[in-house]
Amino acid sequence: MLLASALLEGSGWAGGVGDGNLRLTVTVNGRADSDVRPPEVRVGTWVVKRYRLLNVSEADLHRVRVLDPGAPAGSVRCPAVLPAAEETECTARFRAVAGRHVHPVRAEGDVPALRTRLTATARAGYAGVAGALGLTEEVVVATPGTGGGGASATVTYTVTNRGNLPLHTVRVEDPGLALAPGAPDCGGRGGTVAVLAPDTSAFCRATVRLRPGTYRSTGRASGSDRATTLGAGGERVTAPVLTAGTSTVFVVREAPVAPAPRTPAAGAPGAEAPVPGAPAAAAPGTGAPASAAPAPGAPGALARTDTGTGTGTGTGTDAAGRPAAPGAGAAPGAVPPGAVPPGAVPPSSVSPGAVPPAPPPGLRRAAGVDDEGFLGRVRRRGREAAEFGVATTLLLLLIPAAVAAALLGSRRK
């Protein structure tokens, strides 16, 4: 009689080996039905997968291994041998990544005596919750106006949902600029974005008036995806507050001040010199120039010679030859002759509100000489020198020459 079974190569016994003799179950962060309800795991936290293998055959399994596309390569650890009618556990531990990761898992074990391989499959996985908030900002400073003071700065905050779940009640603030709560305008809501869908952005703006200087804007954003996740041991983890920040340095410059108009003083460099022969400026309150007579020797000036004689005793005679009394025959209010000094204007000759006649040109010129400065005198001397005729110039040159010749002749004698 032959033996029903024999000891073959290896430690496994032949017999009772076939399909269905290896069974597999998988739990992910403590959840056994991950194929139907994959647990939500926060991105970056631990995912723990436990693969339970049951060998119901009558042969030991060698080179036991688990193939799981949802686990990083080399992360699954298994014992080398699974004895007959026993069970073992393989484990994998790795960080969660964003997205849904549910895949078929395959477990294998070899029976060398029978040159066969037992297999088992199951589906398992997790969903990586990628709650992520991004924030950038841009500052635009208005050009300062004249008159001093500061300028307005407009800060635009760009809030972005970089995760895969909607974000709720996203608040924007700026402690660096000391903005009041709710100061940024987020589409009609004071400093708050109600719901921000995945892969979308929202804009908030704030305008502040600042004095000249250097400033730092420190934008801050906060929100939540309101997702409760599972920890490595199956514990429930509440949603954290998601935050993001940014910083920008900008400068508010001093506003330019408009220069005040300057009028150069008479005789100073850059002041306009009077042009010879040009009409004088009009006297205030009149339409006529202060001096209508051109300077002697000026182009277009009329030569004028005042000649004549006169005598007077201060008294006169009437029609009968009798001496007239002082003031006799004068109109009422008239000033008798001799009562007014020469060159003065009698008070009665000027009607109320009228402008007294201009003084003679000689007096005006003498007054101007007294008031002119050093540069004015130099210009006047130059103009007077130009007024000398050719004959006068030759005369001034020949007289010294004649004197010198006379002296030289007397020395030779």
mmCIF file of C-alpha atoms in Angstrom:
data_model
loop_
_atom_site.group_PDB
_atom_site.id
_atom_site.type_symbol
_atom_site.label_atom_id
_atom_site.label_comp_id
_atom_site.label_asym_id
_atom_site.label_seq_id
_atom_site.Cartn_x
_atom_site.Cartn_y
_atom_site.Cartn_z
ATOM 1 C CA MET A 1 0.000 0.000 0.000
ATOM 2 C CA LEU A 2 1.308 3.312 -0.937
ATOM 3 C CA LEU A 3 1.458 6.127 1.558
ATOM 4 C CA ALA A 4 -1.252 8.720 1.039
ATOM 5 C CA SER A 5 1.289 11.393 1.336
ATOM 6 C CA ALA A 6 5.035 11.673 1.367
ATOM 7 C CA LEU A 7 7.490 14.171 2.686
ATOM 8 C CA LEU A 8 8.704 16.170 -0.255
ATOM 9 C CA GLU A 9 11.232 18.920 -0.719
ATOM 10 C CA GLY A 10 10.715 21.711 1.716
ATOM 11 C CA SER A 11 8.723 21.770 4.884
ATOM 12 C CA GLY A 12 5.242 21.672 3.287
ATOM 13 C CA TRP A 13 3.122 18.529 3.064
ATOM 14 C CA ALA A 14 1.545 17.671 -0.242
ATOM 15 C CA GLY A 15 -2.208 17.474 -0.321
ATOM 16 C CA GLY A 16 -5.084 19.927 0.198
ATOM 17 C CA VAL A 17 -3.433 22.641 -1.882
ATOM 18 C CA GLY A 18 -5.391 24.611 -4.470
ATOM 19 C CA ASP A 19 -7.247 27.762 -5.352
ATOM 20 C CA GLY A 20 -8.923 29.438 -2.406
ATOM 21 C CA ASN A 21 -6.514 28.030 0.160
ATOM 22 C CA LEU A 22 -4.993 31.540 0.664
ATOM 23 C CA ARG A 23 -7.245 34.341 1.896
ATOM 24 C CA LEU A 24 -6.552 38.092 2.223
ATOM 25 C CA THR A 25 -8.183 40.995 4.122
ATOM 26 C CA VAL A 26 -6.870 44.560 4.336
ATOM 27 C CA THR A 27 -7.513 47.354 6.839
ATOM 28 C CA VAL A 28 -6.473 50.984 6.263
ATOM 29 C CA ASN A 29 -6.095 53.153 9.382
ATOM 30 C CA GLY A 30 -8.365 50.722 11.194
ATOM 31 C CA ARG A 31 -11.128 50.619 8.544
ATOM 32 C CA ALA A 32 -11.837 47.169 7.018
ATOM 33 C CA ASP A 33 -14.247 48.324 4.295
ATOM 34 C CA SER A 34 -11.808 50.735 2.649
ATOM 35 C CA ASP A 35 -12.787 49.405 -0.774
ATOM 36 C CA VAL A 36 -16.285 50.856 -0.289
ATOM 37 C CA ARG A 37 -15.549 53.736 2.121
ATOM 38 C CA PRO A 38 -11.916 54.734 1.777
ATOM 39 C CA PRO A 39 -10.884 56.614 4.923
ATOM 40 C CA GLU A 40 -9.970 60.277 4.526
ATOM 41 C CA VAL A 41 -6.400 60.844 5.636
ATOM 42 C CA ARG A 42 -4.824 64.309 5.874
ATOM 43 C CA VAL A 43 -2.056 64.726 3.312
ATOM 44 C CA GLY A 44 1.331 64.339 4.926
ATOM 45 C CA THR A 45 0.101 62.237 7.855
ATOM 46 C CA TRP A 46 0.617 58.477 8.252
ATOM 47 C CA VAL A 47 -1.251 55.772 6.354
ATOM 48 C CA VAL A 48 -1.044 52.319 7.961
ATOM 49 C CA LYS A 49 -2.152 49.311 5.931
ATOM 50 C CA ARG A 50 -2.439 45.854 7.525
ATOM 51 C CA TYR A 51 -2.681 42.819 5.211
ATOM 52 C CA ARG A 52 -3.987 39.671 6.950
ATOM 53 C CA LEU A 53 -3.052 36.399 5.178
ATOM 54 C CA LEU A 54 -4.693 33.062 6.130
ATOM 55 C CA ASN A 55 -3.199 29.804 4.799
ATOM 56 C CA VAL A 56 -5.910 27.134 4.886
ATOM 57 C CA SER A 57 -3.902 24.663 2.814
ATOM 58 C CA GLU A 58 -1.962 21.640 4.071
ATOM 59 C CA ALA A 59 1.322 23.040 2.725
ATOM 60 C CA ASP A 60 3.586 25.783 3.989
ATOM 61 C CA LEU A 61 3.902 28.878 1.809
ATOM 62 C CA HIS A 62 7.323 30.247 1.022
ATOM 63 C CA ARG A 63 8.422 33.651 -0.272
ATOM 64 C CA VAL A 64 5.197 35.304 0.948
ATOM 65 C CA ARG A 65 4.693 38.771 -0.536
ATOM 66 C CA VAL A 66 2.017 41.471 -1.074
ATOM 67 C CA LEU A 67 1.723 43.573 -4.235
ATOM 68 C CA ASP A 68 -0.113 46.881 -3.600
ATOM 69 C CA PRO A 69 -0.061 49.681 -6.223
ATOM 70 C CA GLY A 70 -1.415 52.075 -3.563
ATOM 71 C CA ALA A 71 1.694 51.731 -1.393
ATOM 72 C CA PRO A 72 5.179 53.027 -2.221
ATOM 73 C CA ALA A 73 7.558 50.386 -3.519
ATOM 74 C CA GLY A 74 9.347 48.545 -0.752
ATOM 75 C CA SER A 75 7.039 49.769 1.997
ATOM 76 C CA VAL A 76 5.249 46.405 2.566
ATOM 77 C CA ARG A 77 6.890 44.028 5.041
ATOM 78 C CA CYS A 78 5.942 40.286 5.228
ATOM 79 C CA PRO A 79 7.365 37.173 6.985
ATOM 80 C CA ALA A 80 9.239 34.778 4.685
ATOM 81 C CA VAL A 81 7.126 31.648 5.461
ATOM 82 C CA LEU A 82 3.431 31.175 6.213
ATOM 83 C CA PRO A 83 2.913 27.747 7.775
ATOM 84 C CA ALA A 84 -0.023 25.581 6.792
ATOM 85 C CA ALA A 85 -3.324 26.311 8.537
ATOM 86 C CA GLU A 86 -1.941 29.503 10.070
ATOM 87 C CA GLU A 87 -2.212 33.232 9.486
ATOM 88 C CA THR A 88 0.220 36.148 9.403
ATOM 89 C CA GLU A 89 0.193 39.878 8.893
ATOM 90 C CA CYS A 90 2.075 42.121 6.496
ATOM 91 C CA THR A 91 2.219 45.875 7.140
ATOM 92 C CA ALA A 92 2.923 49.068 5.200
ATOM 93 C CA ARG A 93 3.445 52.540 6.686
ATOM 94 C CA PHE A 94 3.863 55.675 4.525
ATOM 95 C CA ARG A 95 2.783 59.298 4.176
ATOM 96 C CA ALA A 96 -0.542 60.126 2.544
ATOM 97 C CA VAL A 97 -0.660 61.941 -0.762
ATOM 98 C CA ALA A 98 -3.536 63.888 -2.251
ATOM 99 C CA GLY A 99 -6.311 62.129 -4.110
ATOM 100 C CA ARG A 100 -8.213 58.836 -4.052
ATOM 101 C CA HIS A 101 -6.015 55.748 -3.965
ATOM 102 C CA VAL A 102 -8.091 52.536 -4.040
ATOM 103 C CA HIS A 103 -6.455 49.626 -5.888
ATOM 104 C CA PRO A 104 -6.626 45.801 -6.042
ATOM 105 C CA VAL A 105 -4.115 44.151 -3.702
ATOM 106 C CA ARG A 106 -2.542 40.761 -4.470
ATOM 107 C CA ALA A 107 -0.953 38.356 -1.950
ATOM 108 C CA GLU A 108 1.250 35.410 -3.113
ATOM 109 C CA GLY A 109 2.988 32.380 -1.599
ATOM 110 C CA ASP A 110 4.931 29.480 -3.210
ATOM 111 C CA VAL A 111 4.714 25.702 -2.492
ATOM 112 C CA PRO A 112 8.093 24.490 -3.780
ATOM 113 C CA ALA A 113 7.253 20.735 -3.406
ATOM 114 C CA LEU A 114 4.369 21.054 -5.812
ATOM 115 C CA ARG A 115 5.863 23.810 -7.865
ATOM 116 C CA THR A 116 2.714 25.832 -7.415
ATOM 117 C CA ARG A 117 1.788 29.318 -6.184
ATOM 118 C CA LEU A 118 -1.187 30.312 -4.082
ATOM 119 C CA THR A 119 -2.719 33.775 -4.551
ATOM 120 C CA ALA A 120 -5.436 35.956 -3.020
ATOM 121 C CA THR A 121 -6.792 39.439 -3.929
ATOM 122 C CA ALA A 122 -8.724 42.259 -2.283
ATOM 123 C CA ARG A 123 -9.425 45.942 -2.903
ATOM 124 C CA ALA A 124 -8.328 48.599 -0.433
ATOM 125 C CA GLY A 125 -7.148 52.201 -0.271
ATOM 126 C CA TYR A 126 -7.624 55.709 1.169
ATOM 127 C CA ALA A 127 -8.486 59.262 0.135
ATOM 128 C CA GLY A 128 -5.822 61.894 0.738
ATOM 129 C CA VAL A 129 -7.332 65.183 1.921
ATOM 130 C CA ALA A 130 -5.159 68.024 0.624
ATOM 131 C CA GLY A 131 -6.310 71.057 2.570
ATOM 132 C CA ALA A 132 -3.969 73.821 1.354
ATOM 133 C CA LEU A 133 -4.303 77.600 1.282
ATOM 134 C CA GLY A 134 -2.107 80.015 -0.690
ATOM 135 C CA LEU A 135 -1.761 83.809 -0.476
ATOM 136 C CA THR A 136 0.084 86.383 -2.563
ATOM 137 C CA GLU A 137 -0.135 90.190 -2.580
ATOM 138 C CA GLU A 138 0.709 93.187 -4.747
ATOM 139 C CA VAL A 139 1.123 96.806 -3.609
ATOM 140 C CA VAL A 140 0.557 99.848 -5.845
ATOM 141 C CA VAL A 141 1.516 103.286 -4.435
ATOM 142 C CA ALA A 142 -0.178 106.302 -6.011
ATOM 143 C CA THR A 143 1.962 109.205 -7.229
ATOM 144 C CA PRO A 144 2.083 111.883 -4.496
ATOM 145 C CA GLY A 145 0.574 115.260 -5.395
ATOM 146 C CA THR A 146 2.240 118.598 -4.832
ATOM 147 C CA GLY A 147 1.923 120.424 -1.571
ATOM 148 C CA GLY A 148 3.520 117.861 0.755
ATOM 149 C CA GLY A 149 1.895 114.988 2.620
ATOM 150 C CA GLY A 150 1.805 111.250 1.887
ATOM 151 C CA ALA A 151 0.061 109.067 -0.657
ATOM 152 C CA SER A 152 -2.424 106.207 -0.871
ATOM 153 C CA ALA A 153 -1.319 102.571 -1.244
ATOM 154 C CA THR A 154 -3.619 99.863 -2.632
ATOM 155 C CA VAL A 155 -2.843 96.269 -1.582
ATOM 156 C CA THR A 156 -4.375 93.401 -3.594
ATOM 157 C CA TYR A 157 -4.446 90.026 -1.816
ATOM 158 C CA THR A 158 -4.888 86.879 -3.967
ATOM 159 C CA VAL A 159 -6.238 83.890 -2.001
ATOM 160 C CA THR A 160 -5.911 80.468 -3.697
ATOM 161 C CA ASN A 161 -7.332 77.065 -2.742
ATOM 162 C CA ARG A 162 -4.540 74.635 -3.579
ATOM 163 C CA GLY A 163 -6.326 71.656 -2.021
ATOM 164 C CA ASN A 164 -8.945 69.203 -3.259
ATOM 165 C CA LEU A 165 -11.801 70.191 -0.921
ATOM 166 C CA PRO A 166 -13.753 73.471 -0.719
ATOM 167 C CA LEU A 167 -12.509 75.991 1.841
ATOM 168 C CA HIS A 168 -14.994 77.794 4.041
ATOM 169 C CA THR A 169 -14.922 81.263 5.681
ATOM 170 C CA VAL A 170 -11.503 82.325 4.439
ATOM 171 C CA ARG A 171 -10.477 85.487 6.296
ATOM 172 C CA VAL A 172 -7.855 87.995 5.102
ATOM 173 C CA GLU A 173 -6.050 90.490 7.367
ATOM 174 C CA ASP A 174 -2.833 92.526 7.452
ATOM 175 C CA PRO A 175 -1.241 93.157 10.859
ATOM 176 C CA GLY A 176 1.706 94.955 9.253
ATOM 177 C CA LEU A 177 -0.511 97.788 8.020
ATOM 178 C CA ALA A 178 -2.731 97.643 11.114
ATOM 179 C CA LEU A 179 -5.897 97.191 9.056
ATOM 180 C CA ALA A 180 -9.134 97.126 10.967
ATOM 181 C CA PRO A 181 -10.990 93.776 11.101
ATOM 182 C CA GLY A 182 -12.869 93.270 7.857
ATOM 183 C CA ALA A 183 -11.056 96.158 6.150
ATOM 184 C CA PRO A 184 -10.111 94.321 2.919
ATOM 185 C CA ASP A 185 -12.932 94.215 0.402
ATOM 186 C CA CYS A 186 -13.417 90.596 -0.754
ATOM 187 C CA GLY A 187 -16.113 90.988 -3.389
ATOM 188 C CA GLY A 188 -18.546 92.835 -1.181
ATOM 189 C CA ARG A 189 -17.723 90.898 1.987
ATOM 190 C CA GLY A 190 -15.578 92.579 4.604
ATOM 191 C CA GLY A 191 -12.354 90.598 4.728
ATOM 192 C CA THR A 192 -14.036 87.175 4.218
ATOM 193 C CA VAL A 193 -14.444 84.749 1.304
ATOM 194 C CA ALA A 194 -17.452 82.554 2.099
ATOM 195 C CA VAL A 195 -16.562 79.470 -0.022
ATOM 196 C CA LEU A 196 -13.470 78.922 -2.137
ATOM 197 C CA ALA A 197 -13.643 75.930 -4.477
ATOM 198 C CA PRO A 198 -10.570 73.787 -5.239
ATOM 199 C CA ASP A 199 -8.110 75.259 -7.748
ATOM 200 C CA THR A 200 -9.770 78.687 -7.686
ATOM 201 C CA SER A 201 -8.733 82.120 -6.419
ATOM 202 C CA ALA A 202 -10.400 85.176 -4.894
ATOM 203 C CA PHE A 203 -9.212 88.783 -4.632
ATOM 204 C CA CYS A 204 -9.374 91.159 -1.675
ATOM 205 C CA ARG A 205 -8.287 94.809 -1.775
ATOM 206 C CA ALA A 206 -7.482 97.447 0.822
ATOM 207 C CA THR A 207 -6.518 101.118 0.298
ATOM 208 C CA VAL A 208 -4.679 103.003 3.040
ATOM 209 C CA ARG A 209 -3.338 106.566 3.322
ATOM 210 C CA LEU A 210 0.286 106.598 4.522
ATOM 211 C CA ARG A 211 2.883 109.230 5.338
ATOM 212 C CA PRO A 212 6.243 109.179 3.520
ATOM 213 C CA GLY A 213 8.401 106.266 4.673
ATOM 214 C CA THR A 214 9.106 102.534 4.264
ATOM 215 C CA TYR A 215 6.380 100.023 5.113
ATOM 216 C CA ARG A 216 5.991 96.223 5.260
ATOM 217 C CA SER A 217 2.692 94.597 4.392
ATOM 218 C CA THR A 218 2.176 91.202 6.092
ATOM 219 C CA GLY A 219 -0.907 89.568 4.615
ATOM 220 C CA ARG A 220 -2.486 86.635 6.496
ATOM 221 C CA ALA A 221 -5.231 84.244 5.349
ATOM 222 C CA SER A 222 -7.012 81.508 7.312
ATOM 223 C CA GLY A 223 -9.811 79.035 6.575
ATOM 224 C CA SER A 224 -10.930 75.399 6.937
ATOM 225 C CA ASP A 225 -12.027 72.510 4.708
ATOM 226 C CA ARG A 226 -14.174 71.155 7.596
ATOM 227 C CA ALA A 227 -13.064 67.567 6.856
ATOM 228 C CA THR A 228 -12.718 65.068 9.741
ATOM 229 C CA THR A 229 -9.977 62.538 8.949
ATOM 230 C CA LEU A 230 -8.676 59.280 10.441
ATOM 231 C CA GLY A 231 -5.372 58.929 12.212
ATOM 232 C CA ALA A 232 -2.943 56.006 11.901
ATOM 233 C CA GLY A 233 -4.706 54.100 14.682
ATOM 234 C CA GLY A 234 -8.202 54.784 13.389
ATOM 235 C CA GLU A 235 -8.873 57.758 15.688
ATOM 236 C CA ARG A 236 -10.929 60.694 14.400
ATOM 237 C CA VAL A 237 -8.986 63.909 13.754
ATOM 238 C CA THR A 238 -10.841 67.236 13.491
ATOM 239 C CA ALA A 239 -10.101 69.647 10.658
ATOM 240 C CA PRO A 240 -7.259 72.056 11.413
ATOM 241 C CA VAL A 241 -7.240 75.778 10.665
ATOM 242 C CA LEU A 242 -5.409 76.273 7.384
ATOM 243 C CA THR A 243 -3.200 79.370 7.174
ATOM 244 C CA ALA A 244 -1.041 81.156 4.636
ATOM 245 C CA GLY A 245 1.066 84.311 4.750
ATOM 246 C CA THR A 246 3.010 86.702 2.579
ATOM 247 C CA SER A 247 5.079 89.867 2.992
ATOM 248 C CA THR A 248 5.924 92.877 0.796
ATOM 249 C CA VAL A 249 8.110 95.943 1.486
ATOM 250 C CA PHE A 250 7.219 99.210 -0.275
ATOM 251 C CA VAL A 251 8.122 102.916 -0.049
ATOM 252 C CA VAL A 252 5.886 105.998 0.058
ATOM 253 C CA ARG A 253 7.899 108.968 -1.216
ATOM 254 C CA GLU A 254 7.686 112.626 -0.182
ATOM 255 C CA ALA A 255 5.392 114.712 -2.365
ATOM 256 C CA PRO A 256 7.194 117.430 -4.380
ATOM 257 C CA VAL A 257 6.734 121.051 -3.252
ATOM 258 C CA ALA A 258 5.999 123.636 -5.969
ATOM 259 C CA PRO A 259 8.780 126.321 -6.080
ATOM 260 C CA ALA A 260 7.734 129.886 -5.243
ATOM 261 C CA PRO A 261 8.278 132.475 -8.055
ATOM 262 C CA ARG A 262 11.316 134.709 -7.502
ATOM 263 C CA THR A 263 11.749 138.298 -8.693
ATOM 264 C CA PRO A 264 15.412 139.379 -9.055
ATOM 265 C CA ALA A 265 16.370 142.610 -7.303
ATOM 266 C CA ALA A 266 17.336 145.684 -9.303
ATOM 267 C CA GLY A 267 21.025 145.603 -10.222
ATOM 268 C CA ALA A 268 21.395 141.900 -9.340
ATOM 269 C CA PRO A 269 22.773 139.390 -11.898
ATOM 270 C CA GLY A 270 19.972 138.292 -14.176
ATOM 271 C CA ALA A 271 17.901 141.468 -13.650
ATOM 272 C CA GLU A 272 16.814 143.236 -16.800
ATOM 273 C CA ALA A 273 18.736 146.458 -17.456
ATOM 274 C CA PRO A 274 16.876 149.496 -18.834
ATOM 275 C CA VAL A 275 17.234 149.784 -22.591
ATOM 276 C CA PRO A 276 18.472 153.189 -23.812
ATOM 277 C CA GLY A 277 15.757 155.015 -25.688
ATOM 278 C CA ALA A 278 12.985 152.726 -24.450
ATOM 279 C CA PRO A 279 9.923 154.422 -22.922
ATOM 280 C CA ALA A 280 9.844 154.473 -19.156
ATOM 281 C CA ALA A 281 7.384 152.377 -17.201
ATOM 282 C CA ALA A 282 3.996 153.867 -16.608
ATOM 283 C CA ALA A 283 3.435 155.465 -13.258
ATOM 284 C CA PRO A 284 0.967 153.627 -11.018
ATOM 285 C CA GLY A 285 -2.594 154.795 -11.529
ATOM 286 C CA THR A 286 -1.859 156.582 -14.834
ATOM 287 C CA GLY A 287 -1.736 155.552 -18.439
ATOM 288 C CA ALA A 288 1.288 157.712 -19.241
ATOM 289 C CA PRO A 289 4.945 156.847 -18.619
ATOM 290 C CA ALA A 290 6.662 158.407 -15.641
ATOM 291 C CA SER A 291 9.114 160.167 -17.962
ATOM 292 C CA ALA A 292 8.225 160.926 -21.556
ATOM 293 C CA ALA A 293 11.461 162.768 -22.377
ATOM 294 C CA PRO A 294 14.214 160.572 -23.906
ATOM 295 C CA ALA A 295 17.704 160.707 -22.464
ATOM 296 C CA PRO A 296 20.091 163.131 -24.132
ATOM 297 C CA GLY A 297 22.019 161.505 -26.944
ATOM 298 C CA ALA A 298 19.708 158.567 -27.204
ATOM 299 C CA PRO A 299 18.689 157.453 -30.707
ATOM 300 C CA GLY A 300 15.614 159.322 -31.859
ATOM 301 C CA ALA A 301 15.904 161.928 -29.068
ATOM 302 C CA LEU A 302 15.194 165.534 -29.986
ATOM 303 C CA ALA A 303 17.910 168.005 -29.164
ATOM 304 C CA ARG A 304 16.610 170.700 -26.813
ATOM 305 C CA THR A 305 18.298 173.953 -25.870
ATOM 306 C CA ASP A 306 16.786 176.079 -23.144
ATOM 307 C CA THR A 307 18.008 179.691 -23.483
ATOM 308 C CA GLY A 308 16.707 183.021 -22.247
ATOM 309 C CA THR A 309 17.038 185.666 -19.587
ATOM 310 C CA GLY A 310 14.678 186.915 -16.962
ATOM 311 C CA THR A 311 14.569 189.383 -14.148
ATOM 312 C CA GLY A 312 12.058 189.961 -11.430
ATOM 313 C CA THR A 313 11.642 191.894 -8.281
ATOM 314 C CA GLY A 314 8.665 190.111 -6.860
ATOM 315 C CA THR A 315 6.400 193.138 -7.482
ATOM 316 C CA GLY A 316 4.581 194.517 -10.477
ATOM 317 C CA THR A 317 2.601 197.527 -11.658
ATOM 318 C CA ASP A 318 -0.994 197.841 -12.544
ATOM 319 C CA ALA A 319 -2.444 199.483 -15.660
ATOM 320 C CA ALA A 320 -1.907 202.984 -14.218
ATOM 321 C CA GLY A 321 1.716 202.335 -13.488
ATOM 322 C CA ARG A 322 1.236 202.082 -9.781
ATOM 323 C CA PRO A 323 2.961 199.290 -7.887
ATOM 324 C CA ALA A 324 0.592 196.401 -7.358
ATOM 325 C CA ALA A 325 0.140 194.934 -3.985
ATOM 326 C CA PRO A 326 1.289 191.352 -3.528
ATOM 327 C CA GLY A 327 -1.534 189.070 -4.513
ATOM 328 C CA ALA A 328 -3.562 191.858 -6.007
ATOM 329 C CA GLY A 329 -5.498 190.965 -9.098
ATOM 330 C CA ALA A 330 -4.985 187.231 -8.504
ATOM 331 C CA ALA A 331 -7.895 184.867 -8.568
ATOM 332 C CA PRO A 332 -9.333 183.783 -5.263
ATOM 333 C CA GLY A 333 -7.264 180.942 -3.858
ATOM 334 C CA ALA A 334 -4.267 181.673 -6.092
ATOM 335 C CA VAL A 335 -0.768 181.698 -4.688
ATOM 336 C CA PRO A 336 1.065 184.990 -4.982
ATOM 337 C CA PRO A 337 4.277 185.018 -6.975
ATOM 338 C CA GLY A 338 7.343 184.377 -4.856
ATOM 339 C CA ALA A 339 5.412 182.449 -2.251
ATOM 340 C CA VAL A 340 6.449 179.122 -3.818
ATOM 341 C CA PRO A 341 10.153 178.178 -4.081
ATOM 342 C CA PRO A 342 11.577 177.713 -7.572
ATOM 343 C CA GLY A 343 10.857 174.221 -8.983
ATOM 344 C CA ALA A 344 8.035 173.540 -6.497
ATOM 345 C CA VAL A 345 4.402 173.084 -7.493
ATOM 346 C CA PRO A 346 1.915 175.458 -5.865
ATOM 347 C CA PRO A 347 -0.691 173.566 -3.851
ATOM 348 C CA SER A 348 -3.564 175.392 -5.442
ATOM 349 C CA SER A 349 -2.485 174.358 -8.953
ATOM 350 C CA VAL A 350 -3.250 170.703 -8.314
ATOM 351 C CA SER A 351 -6.877 169.744 -8.218
ATOM 352 C CA PRO A 352 -7.991 167.115 -5.660
ATOM 353 C CA GLY A 353 -7.383 163.584 -6.986
ATOM 354 C CA ALA A 354 -5.150 164.764 -9.821
ATOM 355 C CA VAL A 355 -1.601 163.464 -10.305
ATOM 356 C CA PRO A 356 1.108 166.124 -9.892
ATOM 357 C CA PRO A 357 3.192 166.774 -13.014
ATOM 358 C CA ALA A 358 6.417 164.854 -13.338
ATOM 359 C CA PRO A 359 9.580 166.673 -12.246
ATOM 360 C CA PRO A 360 12.034 167.929 -14.850
ATOM 361 C CA PRO A 361 14.201 165.279 -16.527
ATOM 362 C CA GLY A 362 17.323 166.561 -14.847
ATOM 363 C CA LEU A 363 15.837 166.072 -11.395
ATOM 364 C CA ARG A 364 14.580 162.588 -12.270
ATOM 365 C CA ARG A 365 17.973 161.599 -13.587
ATOM 366 C CA ALA A 366 19.752 162.916 -10.498
ATOM 367 C CA ALA A 367 17.377 160.968 -8.252
ATOM 368 C CA GLY A 368 18.000 157.820 -10.292
ATOM 369 C CA VAL A 369 21.767 158.276 -9.953
ATOM 370 C CA ASP A 370 21.462 158.481 -6.195
ATOM 371 C CA ASP A 371 19.454 155.230 -6.038
ATOM 372 C CA GLU A 372 21.445 153.155 -8.523
ATOM 373 C CA GLY A 373 23.919 150.541 -7.283
ATOM 374 C CA PHE A 374 27.441 149.700 -8.363
ATOM 375 C CA LEU A 375 26.419 147.707 -11.438
ATOM 376 C CA GLY A 376 23.964 150.454 -12.401
ATOM 377 C CA ARG A 377 26.728 153.068 -12.297
ATOM 378 C CA VAL A 378 28.952 150.895 -14.501
ATOM 379 C CA ARG A 379 26.212 150.549 -17.101
ATOM 380 C CA ARG A 380 25.441 154.287 -16.998
ATOM 381 C CA ARG A 381 29.109 155.201 -17.417
ATOM 382 C CA GLY A 382 29.278 152.888 -20.424
ATOM 383 C CA ARG A 383 26.262 154.533 -22.018
ATOM 384 C CA GLU A 384 27.667 158.049 -21.356
ATOM 385 C CA ALA A 385 30.990 157.068 -22.921
ATOM 386 C CA ALA A 386 29.170 155.910 -26.042
ATOM 387 C CA GLU A 387 27.498 159.314 -26.312
ATOM 388 C CA PHE A 388 30.756 161.175 -26.847
ATOM 389 C CA GLY A 389 31.292 162.086 -30.450
ATOM 390 C CA VAL A 390 34.338 161.306 -32.555
ATOM 391 C CA ALA A 391 35.612 164.856 -32.191
ATOM 392 C CA THR A 392 35.491 164.712 -28.426
ATOM 393 C CA THR A 393 37.393 161.405 -28.427
ATOM 394 C CA LEU A 394 40.105 162.791 -30.746
ATOM 395 C CA LEU A 395 40.366 165.887 -28.595
ATOM 396 C CA LEU A 396 40.946 163.831 -25.483
ATOM 397 C CA LEU A 397 43.656 161.860 -27.299
ATOM 398 C CA LEU A 398 45.460 164.860 -28.881
ATOM 399 C CA ILE A 399 45.703 167.099 -25.799
ATOM 400 C CA PRO A 400 47.902 164.648 -23.801
ATOM 401 C CA ALA A 401 50.005 164.098 -26.930
ATOM 402 C CA ALA A 402 50.558 167.823 -27.388
ATOM 403 C CA VAL A 403 51.527 168.259 -23.760
ATOM 404 C CA ALA A 404 53.986 165.370 -24.003
ATOM 405 C CA ALA A 405 55.576 166.837 -27.149
ATOM 406 C CA ALA A 406 56.010 170.211 -25.488
ATOM 407 C CA LEU A 407 57.709 168.682 -22.479
ATOM 408 C CA LEU A 408 60.025 166.646 -24.689
ATOM 409 C CA GLY A 409 61.017 169.714 -26.695
ATOM 410 C CA SER A 410 61.826 171.733 -23.608
ATOM 411 C CA ARG A 411 64.134 168.990 -22.295
ATOM 412 C CA ARG A 412 66.091 168.855 -25.534
ATOM 413 C CA LYS A 413 66.784 172.609 -25.305
#
